């Protein structure tokens, strides 16, 4: 189920958002007391809720272009035809938002797993260049190679043979 709270101003919308945990925020860009971007989550890394802007067909193309160019809103829906399918659009927007949140959380987990792993680790590409290292590696007494430094020659057959014994997920990345 979904509760709907109507707000006729940015101020009342912000009060409603702070009082509840919305799943999604729908708005028109022309609220009387402020900029609709104030409805965006204040934390830039927030996974709180998507914001969808609804424009009527009479809105100037410049308004749509301006909103789209910011890339801060999750969706801008312009036509009445698109708004006629709003429930399906919202469902799709929510699914995409949840997927984006899940991917961000997995990425954050993997970064933390690498960075805080007690085993010193260095990531190199297939040419032997250092791409990154974790925090444990930085605490070692031995010198840490600089990012971009070459640990081994990409033509070193002994190292290449050793690399191919690693599981695929642990092999050096090819240069981009």
JSON list of C-alpha atoms in Angstrom, two decimals, residues 14-176:
[
{"chain": "A", "resi": 14, "resn": "UNK", "atom": "CA", "xyz": [9.37, 19.49, 2.89]},
{"chain": "A", "resi": 15, "resn": "UNK", "atom": "CA", "xyz": [7.39, 19.18, 6.14]},
{"chain": "A", "resi": 16, "resn": "UNK", "atom": "CA", "xyz": [5.62, 16.09, 4.79]},
{"chain": "A", "resi": 17, "resn": "UNK", "atom": "CA", "xyz": [8.89, 14.56, 3.59]},
{"chain": "A", "resi": 18, "resn": "UNK", "atom": "CA", "xyz": [10.54, 15.09, 6.97]},
{"chain": "A", "resi": 19, "resn": "UNK", "atom": "CA", "xyz": [7.53, 13.64, 8.82]},
{"chain": "A", "resi": 20, "resn": "UNK", "atom": "CA", "xyz": [7.31, 10.49, 6.69]},
{"chain": "A", "resi": 21, "resn": "UNK", "atom": "CA", "xyz": [9.70, 8.29, 4.78]},
{"chain": "A", "resi": 22, "resn": "UNK", "atom": "CA", "xyz": [8.40, 8.67, 1.22]},
{"chain": "A", "resi": 23, "resn": "UNK", "atom": "CA", "xyz": [8.93, 5.96, -1.37]},
{"chain": "A", "resi": 24, "resn": "UNK", "atom": "CA", "xyz": [8.78, 8.51, -4.16]},
{"chain": "A", "resi": 25, "resn": "UNK", "atom": "CA", "xyz": [8.15, 12.25, -4.57]},
{"chain": "A", "resi": 26, "resn": "UNK", "atom": "CA", "xyz": [6.09, 13.53, -7.51]},
{"chain": "A", "resi": 27, "resn": "UNK", "atom": "CA", "xyz": [5.98, 17.24, -8.16]},
{"chain": "A", "resi": 28, "resn": "UNK", "atom": "CA", "xyz": [5.36, 19.88, -10.74]},
{"chain": "A", "resi": 29, "resn": "UNK", "atom": "CA", "xyz": [8.17, 22.42, -11.20]},
{"chain": "A", "resi": 30, "resn": "UNK", "atom": "CA", "xyz": [5.97, 25.39, -10.43]},
{"chain": "A", "resi": 31, "resn": "UNK", "atom": "CA", "xyz": [5.34, 25.23, -6.68]},
{"chain": "A", "resi": 32, "resn": "UNK", "atom": "CA", "xyz": [4.63, 28.78, -5.54]},
{"chain": "A", "resi": 33, "resn": "UNK", "atom": "CA", "xyz": [7.20, 29.26, -2.80]},
{"chain": "A", "resi": 34, "resn": "UNK", "atom": "CA", "xyz": [10.46, 27.94, -4.12]},
{"chain": "A", "resi": 35, "resn": "UNK", "atom": "CA", "xyz": [12.56, 25.77, -6.30]},
{"chain": "A", "resi": 36, "resn": "UNK", "atom": "CA", "xyz": [11.39, 22.18, -6.74]},
{"chain": "A", "resi": 37, "resn": "UNK", "atom": "CA", "xyz": [15.01, 20.99, -6.38]},
{"chain": "A", "resi": 38, "resn": "UNK", "atom": "CA", "xyz": [14.61, 21.69, -2.64]},
{"chain": "A", "resi": 39, "resn": "UNK", "atom": "CA", "xyz": [12.59, 18.45, -2.55]},
{"chain": "A", "resi": 40, "resn": "UNK", "atom": "CA", "xyz": [15.64, 16.39, -3.43]},
{"chain": "A", "resi": 41, "resn": "UNK", "atom": "CA", "xyz": [17.26, 14.41, -0.61]},
{"chain": "A", "resi": 42, "resn": "UNK", "atom": "CA", "xyz": [19.75, 16.75, 1.09]},
{"chain": "A", "resi": 43, "resn": "UNK", "atom": "CA", "xyz": [22.43, 14.07, 1.36]},
{"chain": "A", "resi": 44, "resn": "UNK", "atom": "CA", "xyz": [24.05, 13.87, -2.08]},
{"chain": "A", "resi": 45, "resn": "UNK", "atom": "CA", "xyz": [24.76, 10.15, -1.59]},
{"chain": "A", "resi": 46, "resn": "UNK", "atom": "CA", "xyz": [21.24, 9.60, -0.37]},
{"chain": "A", "resi": 47, "resn": "UNK", "atom": "CA", "xyz": [19.24, 6.57, -1.26]},
{"chain": "A", "resi": 48, "resn": "UNK", "atom": "CA", "xyz": [16.14, 8.02, 0.37]},
{"chain": "A", "resi": 49, "resn": "UNK", "atom": "CA", "xyz": [13.69, 8.40, -2.51]},
{"chain": "A", "resi": 50, "resn": "UNK", "atom": "CA", "xyz": [13.48, 9.22, -6.22]},
{"chain": "A", "resi": 51, "resn": "UNK", "atom": "CA", "xyz": [12.05, 12.57, -7.33]},
{"chain": "A", "resi": 52, "resn": "UNK", "atom": "CA", "xyz": [9.88, 12.70, -10.45]},
{"chain": "A", "resi": 53, "resn": "UNK", "atom": "CA", "xyz": [8.89, 15.99, -12.08]},
{"chain": "A", "resi": 54, "resn": "UNK", "atom": "CA", "xyz": [5.61, 16.19, -14.01]},
{"chain": "A", "resi": 55, "resn": "UNK", "atom": "CA", "xyz": [5.30, 18.79, -16.75]},
{"chain": "A", "resi": 56, "resn": "UNK", "atom": "CA", "xyz": [2.16, 19.50, -18.70]},
{"chain": "A", "resi": 57, "resn": "UNK", "atom": "CA", "xyz": [2.29, 19.56, -22.47]},
{"chain": "A", "resi": 58, "resn": "UNK", "atom": "CA", "xyz": [2.11, 23.35, -22.50]},
{"chain": "A", "resi": 59, "resn": "UNK", "atom": "CA", "xyz": [5.39, 23.69, -20.59]},
{"chain": "A", "resi": 60, "resn": "UNK", "atom": "CA", "xyz": [8.07, 25.23, -22.79]},
{"chain": "A", "resi": 61, "resn": "UNK", "atom": "CA", "xyz": [10.68, 22.86, -24.19]},
{"chain": "A", "resi": 62, "resn": "UNK", "atom": "CA", "xyz": [13.31, 24.97, -22.41]},
{"chain": "A", "resi": 63, "resn": "UNK", "atom": "CA", "xyz": [11.79, 23.97, -19.05]},
{"chain": "A", "resi": 64, "resn": "UNK", "atom": "CA", "xyz": [12.10, 20.29, -19.94]},
{"chain": "A", "resi": 65, "resn": "UNK", "atom": "CA", "xyz": [15.64, 20.74, -21.26]},
{"chain": "A", "resi": 66, "resn": "UNK", "atom": "CA", "xyz": [16.65, 22.66, -18.13]},
{"chain": "A", "resi": 67, "resn": "UNK", "atom": "CA", "xyz": [15.29, 19.94, -15.83]},
{"chain": "A", "resi": 68, "resn": "UNK", "atom": "CA", "xyz": [16.78, 17.11, -17.89]},
{"chain": "A", "resi": 69, "resn": "UNK", "atom": "CA", "xyz": [20.18, 18.77, -18.16]},
{"chain": "A", "resi": 70, "resn": "UNK", "atom": "CA", "xyz": [20.57, 18.93, -14.37]},
{"chain": "A", "resi": 71, "resn": "UNK", "atom": "CA", "xyz": [20.40, 15.12, -14.18]},
{"chain": "A", "resi": 72, "resn": "UNK", "atom": "CA", "xyz": [19.39, 15.52, -10.54]},
{"chain": "A", "resi": 73, "resn": "UNK", "atom": "CA", "xyz": [15.84, 14.30, -10.93]},
{"chain": "A", "resi": 74, "resn": "UNK", "atom": "CA", "xyz": [15.16, 10.61, -11.43]},
{"chain": "A", "resi": 75, "resn": "UNK", "atom": "CA", "xyz": [12.66, 11.25, -14.17]},
{"chain": "A", "resi": 76, "resn": "UNK", "atom": "CA", "xyz": [10.92, 14.10, -15.95]},
{"chain": "A", "resi": 77, "resn": "UNK", "atom": "CA", "xyz": [7.55, 13.15, -17.44]},
{"chain": "A", "resi": 78, "resn": "UNK", "atom": "CA", "xyz": [6.19, 15.63, -19.95]},
{"chain": "A", "resi": 79, "resn": "UNK", "atom": "CA", "xyz": [3.28, 14.41, -22.02]},
{"chain": "A", "resi": 80, "resn": "UNK", "atom": "CA", "xyz": [-0.27, 13.68, -20.94]},
{"chain": "A", "resi": 81, "resn": "UNK", "atom": "CA", "xyz": [0.08, 10.33, -22.71]},
{"chain": "A", "resi": 82, "resn": "UNK", "atom": "CA", "xyz": [3.02, 9.43, -20.49]},
{"chain": "A", "resi": 83, "resn": "UNK", "atom": "CA", "xyz": [1.13, 10.69, -17.45]},
{"chain": "A", "resi": 84, "resn": "UNK", "atom": "CA", "xyz": [-1.81, 8.47, -18.43]},
{"chain": "A", "resi": 85, "resn": "UNK", "atom": "CA", "xyz": [0.52, 5.54, -17.81]},
{"chain": "A", "resi": 86, "resn": "UNK", "atom": "CA", "xyz": [1.81, 7.04, -14.59]},
{"chain": "A", "resi": 87, "resn": "UNK", "atom": "CA", "xyz": [1.28, 4.00, -12.34]},
{"chain": "A", "resi": 88, "resn": "UNK", "atom": "CA", "xyz": [3.40, 1.84, -14.66]},
{"chain": "A", "resi": 89, "resn": "UNK", "atom": "CA", "xyz": [6.02, 4.58, -15.06]},
{"chain": "A", "resi": 90, "resn": "UNK", "atom": "CA", "xyz": [6.24, 5.00, -11.28]},
{"chain": "A", "resi": 91, "resn": "UNK", "atom": "CA", "xyz": [6.61, 1.26, -10.81]},
{"chain": "A", "resi": 92, "resn": "UNK", "atom": "CA", "xyz": [9.46, 1.23, -13.35]},
{"chain": "A", "resi": 93, "resn": "UNK", "atom": "CA", "xyz": [11.10, 4.28, -11.77]},
{"chain": "A", "resi": 94, "resn": "UNK", "atom": "CA", "xyz": [10.93, 2.67, -8.33]},
{"chain": "A", "resi": 95, "resn": "UNK", "atom": "CA", "xyz": [12.41, -0.59, -9.66]},
{"chain": "A", "resi": 96, "resn": "UNK", "atom": "CA", "xyz": [15.25, 1.32, -11.34]},
{"chain": "A", "resi": 97, "resn": "UNK", "atom": "CA", "xyz": [15.82, 3.33, -8.17]},
{"chain": "A", "resi": 98, "resn": "UNK", "atom": "CA", "xyz": [15.95, 0.19, -6.01]},
{"chain": "A", "resi": 99, "resn": "UNK", "atom": "CA", "xyz": [18.39, -1.41, -8.46]},
{"chain": "A", "resi": 100, "resn": "UNK", "atom": "CA", "xyz": [20.58, 1.71, -8.34]},
{"chain": "A", "resi": 101, "resn": "UNK", "atom": "CA", "xyz": [20.53, 1.63, -4.54]},
{"chain": "A", "resi": 102, "resn": "UNK", "atom": "CA", "xyz": [21.40, -2.08, -4.45]},
{"chain": "A", "resi": 103, "resn": "UNK", "atom": "CA", "xyz": [24.29, -1.56, -6.87]},
{"chain": "A", "resi": 104, "resn": "UNK", "atom": "CA", "xyz": [25.60, 1.37, -4.83]},
{"chain": "A", "resi": 105, "resn": "UNK", "atom": "CA", "xyz": [25.40, -0.68, -1.62]},
{"chain": "A", "resi": 106, "resn": "UNK", "atom": "CA", "xyz": [27.21, -3.63, -3.22]},
{"chain": "A", "resi": 107, "resn": "UNK", "atom": "CA", "xyz": [29.88, -1.32, -4.60]},
{"chain": "A", "resi": 108, "resn": "UNK", "atom": "CA", "xyz": [30.35, 0.29, -1.18]},
{"chain": "A", "resi": 109, "resn": "UNK", "atom": "CA", "xyz": [30.60, -3.18, 0.40]},
{"chain": "A", "resi": 110, "resn": "UNK", "atom": "CA", "xyz": [33.20, -4.33, -2.13]},
{"chain": "A", "resi": 111, "resn": "UNK", "atom": "CA", "xyz": [35.27, -1.18, -1.70]},
{"chain": "A", "resi": 112, "resn": "UNK", "atom": "CA", "xyz": [35.18, -1.60, 2.08]},
{"chain": "A", "resi": 113, "resn": "UNK", "atom": "CA", "xyz": [36.02, -5.31, 1.76]},
{"chain": "A", "resi": 114, "resn": "UNK", "atom": "CA", "xyz": [39.09, -4.44, -0.31]},
{"chain": "A", "resi": 115, "resn": "UNK", "atom": "CA", "xyz": [40.20, -1.39, 1.67]},
{"chain": "A", "resi": 116, "resn": "UNK", "atom": "CA", "xyz": [39.81, -2.86, 5.17]},
{"chain": "A", "resi": 117, "resn": "UNK", "atom": "CA", "xyz": [40.98, -6.39, 4.38]},
{"chain": "A", "resi": 118, "resn": "UNK", "atom": "CA", "xyz": [43.84, -7.16, 6.80]},
{"chain": "A", "resi": 119, "resn": "UNK", "atom": "CA", "xyz": [45.79, -8.82, 3.99]},
{"chain": "A", "resi": 120, "resn": "UNK", "atom": "CA", "xyz": [47.89, -6.33, 2.05]},
{"chain": "A", "resi": 121, "resn": "UNK", "atom": "CA", "xyz": [46.64, -6.17, -1.54]},
{"chain": "A", "resi": 122, "resn": "UNK", "atom": "CA", "xyz": [47.75, -4.43, -4.70]},
{"chain": "A", "resi": 123, "resn": "UNK", "atom": "CA", "xyz": [45.69, -4.39, -7.91]},
{"chain": "A", "resi": 124, "resn": "UNK", "atom": "CA", "xyz": [47.69, -4.42, -11.15]},
{"chain": "A", "resi": 125, "resn": "UNK", "atom": "CA", "xyz": [46.63, -4.47, -14.79]},
{"chain": "A", "resi": 126, "resn": "UNK", "atom": "CA", "xyz": [47.83, -7.02, -17.36]},
{"chain": "A", "resi": 127, "resn": "UNK", "atom": "CA", "xyz": [50.86, -4.82, -18.08]},
{"chain": "A", "resi": 128, "resn": "UNK", "atom": "CA", "xyz": [51.94, -4.99, -14.43]},
{"chain": "A", "resi": 129, "resn": "UNK", "atom": "CA", "xyz": [51.01, -1.37, -13.59]},
{"chain": "A", "resi": 130, "resn": "UNK", "atom": "CA", "xyz": [49.71, -0.67, -10.08]},
{"chain": "A", "resi": 131, "resn": "UNK", "atom": "CA", "xyz": [46.09, 0.49, -10.22]},
{"chain": "A", "resi": 132, "resn": "UNK", "atom": "CA", "xyz": [45.38, 0.64, -6.48]},
{"chain": "A", "resi": 133, "resn": "UNK", "atom": "CA", "xyz": [46.33, -0.80, -3.12]},
{"chain": "A", "resi": 134, "resn": "UNK", "atom": "CA", "xyz": [44.46, -1.28, 0.13]},
{"chain": "A", "resi": 135, "resn": "UNK", "atom": "CA", "xyz": [45.04, 0.26, 3.55]},
{"chain": "A", "resi": 136, "resn": "UNK", "atom": "CA", "xyz": [46.83, -2.82, 4.95]},
{"chain": "A", "resi": 137, "resn": "UNK", "atom": "CA", "xyz": [49.44, -2.56, 2.18]},
{"chain": "A", "resi": 138, "resn": "UNK", "atom": "CA", "xyz": [50.12, 1.01, 3.19]},
{"chain": "A", "resi": 139, "resn": "UNK", "atom": "CA", "xyz": [50.96, -0.04, 6.76]},
{"chain": "A", "resi": 140, "resn": "UNK", "atom": "CA", "xyz": [53.70, -2.46, 5.70]},
{"chain": "A", "resi": 141, "resn": "UNK", "atom": "CA", "xyz": [57.34, -1.68, 6.35]},
{"chain": "A", "resi": 142, "resn": "UNK", "atom": "CA", "xyz": [58.24, -2.31, 2.72]},
{"chain": "A", "resi": 143, "resn": "UNK", "atom": "CA", "xyz": [57.98, 0.51, 0.21]},
{"chain": "A", "resi": 144, "resn": "UNK", "atom": "CA", "xyz": [54.65, 0.87, -1.51]},
{"chain": "A", "resi": 145, "resn": "UNK", "atom": "CA", "xyz": [54.87, 1.20, -5.29]},
{"chain": "A", "resi": 146, "resn": "UNK", "atom": "CA", "xyz": [53.33, 4.39, -6.62]},
{"chain": "A", "resi": 147, "resn": "UNK", "atom": "CA", "xyz": [50.08, 4.21, -8.55]},
{"chain": "A", "resi": 148, "resn": "UNK", "atom": "CA", "xyz": [50.98, 3.66, -12.18]},
{"chain": "A", "resi": 149, "resn": "UNK", "atom": "CA", "xyz": [54.35, 2.11, -11.30]},
{"chain": "A", "resi": 150, "resn": "UNK", "atom": "CA", "xyz": [55.19, -1.13, -13.06]},
{"chain": "A", "resi": 151, "resn": "UNK", "atom": "CA", "xyz": [55.66, -4.12, -10.75]},
{"chain": "A", "resi": 152, "resn": "UNK", "atom": "CA", "xyz": [56.63, -6.49, -13.54]},
{"chain": "A", "resi": 153, "resn": "UNK", "atom": "CA", "xyz": [57.06, -6.49, -17.28]},
{"chain": "A", "resi": 154, "resn": "UNK", "atom": "CA", "xyz": [53.91, -7.67, -19.07]},
{"chain": "A", "resi": 155, "resn": "UNK", "atom": "CA", "xyz": [56.10, -10.01, -21.16]},
{"chain": "A", "resi": 156, "resn": "UNK", "atom": "CA", "xyz": [57.56, -11.79, -18.11]},
{"chain": "A", "resi": 157, "resn": "UNK", "atom": "CA", "xyz": [56.61, -15.41, -18.88]},
{"chain": "A", "resi": 158, "resn": "UNK", "atom": "CA", "xyz": [57.07, -16.67, -15.32]},
{"chain": "A", "resi": 159, "resn": "UNK", "atom": "CA", "xyz": [54.68, -14.06, -13.93]},
{"chain": "A", "resi": 160, "resn": "UNK", "atom": "CA", "xyz": [52.20, -14.58, -16.80]},
{"chain": "A", "resi": 161, "resn": "UNK", "atom": "CA", "xyz": [52.14, -18.34, -16.07]},
{"chain": "A", "resi": 162, "resn": "UNK", "atom": "CA", "xyz": [51.60, -17.64, -12.37]},
{"chain": "A", "resi": 163, "resn": "UNK", "atom": "CA", "xyz": [48.79, -15.20, -13.14]},
{"chain": "A", "resi": 164, "resn": "UNK", "atom": "CA", "xyz": [46.94, -17.77, -15.23]},
{"chain": "A", "resi": 165, "resn": "UNK", "atom": "CA", "xyz": [46.90, -20.11, -12.22]},
{"chain": "A", "resi": 166, "resn": "UNK", "atom": "CA", "xyz": [44.79, -17.52, -10.32]},
{"chain": "A", "resi": 167, "resn": "UNK", "atom": "CA", "xyz": [41.01, -17.77, -10.41]},
{"chain": "A", "resi": 168, "resn": "UNK", "atom": "CA", "xyz": [39.66, -15.41, -13.12]},
{"chain": "A", "resi": 169, "resn": "UNK", "atom": "CA", "xyz": [38.25, -12.92, -10.62]},
{"chain": "A", "resi": 170, "resn": "UNK", "atom": "CA", "xyz": [41.74, -12.37, -9.12]},
{"chain": "A", "resi": 171, "resn": "UNK", "atom": "CA", "xyz": [43.69, -11.97, -12.34]},
{"chain": "A", "resi": 172, "resn": "UNK", "atom": "CA", "xyz": [45.09, -8.56, -13.25]},
{"chain": "A", "resi": 173, "resn": "UNK", "atom": "CA", "xyz": [42.71, -6.31, -15.17]},
{"chain": "A", "resi": 174, "resn": "UNK", "atom": "CA", "xyz": [43.45, -5.42, -18.76]},
{"chain": "A", "resi": 175, "resn": "UNK", "atom": "CA", "xyz": [44.27, -1.74, -19.26]},
{"chain": "A", "resi": 176, "resn": "UNK", "atom": "CA", "xyz": [41.24, 0.34, -20.13]}
]
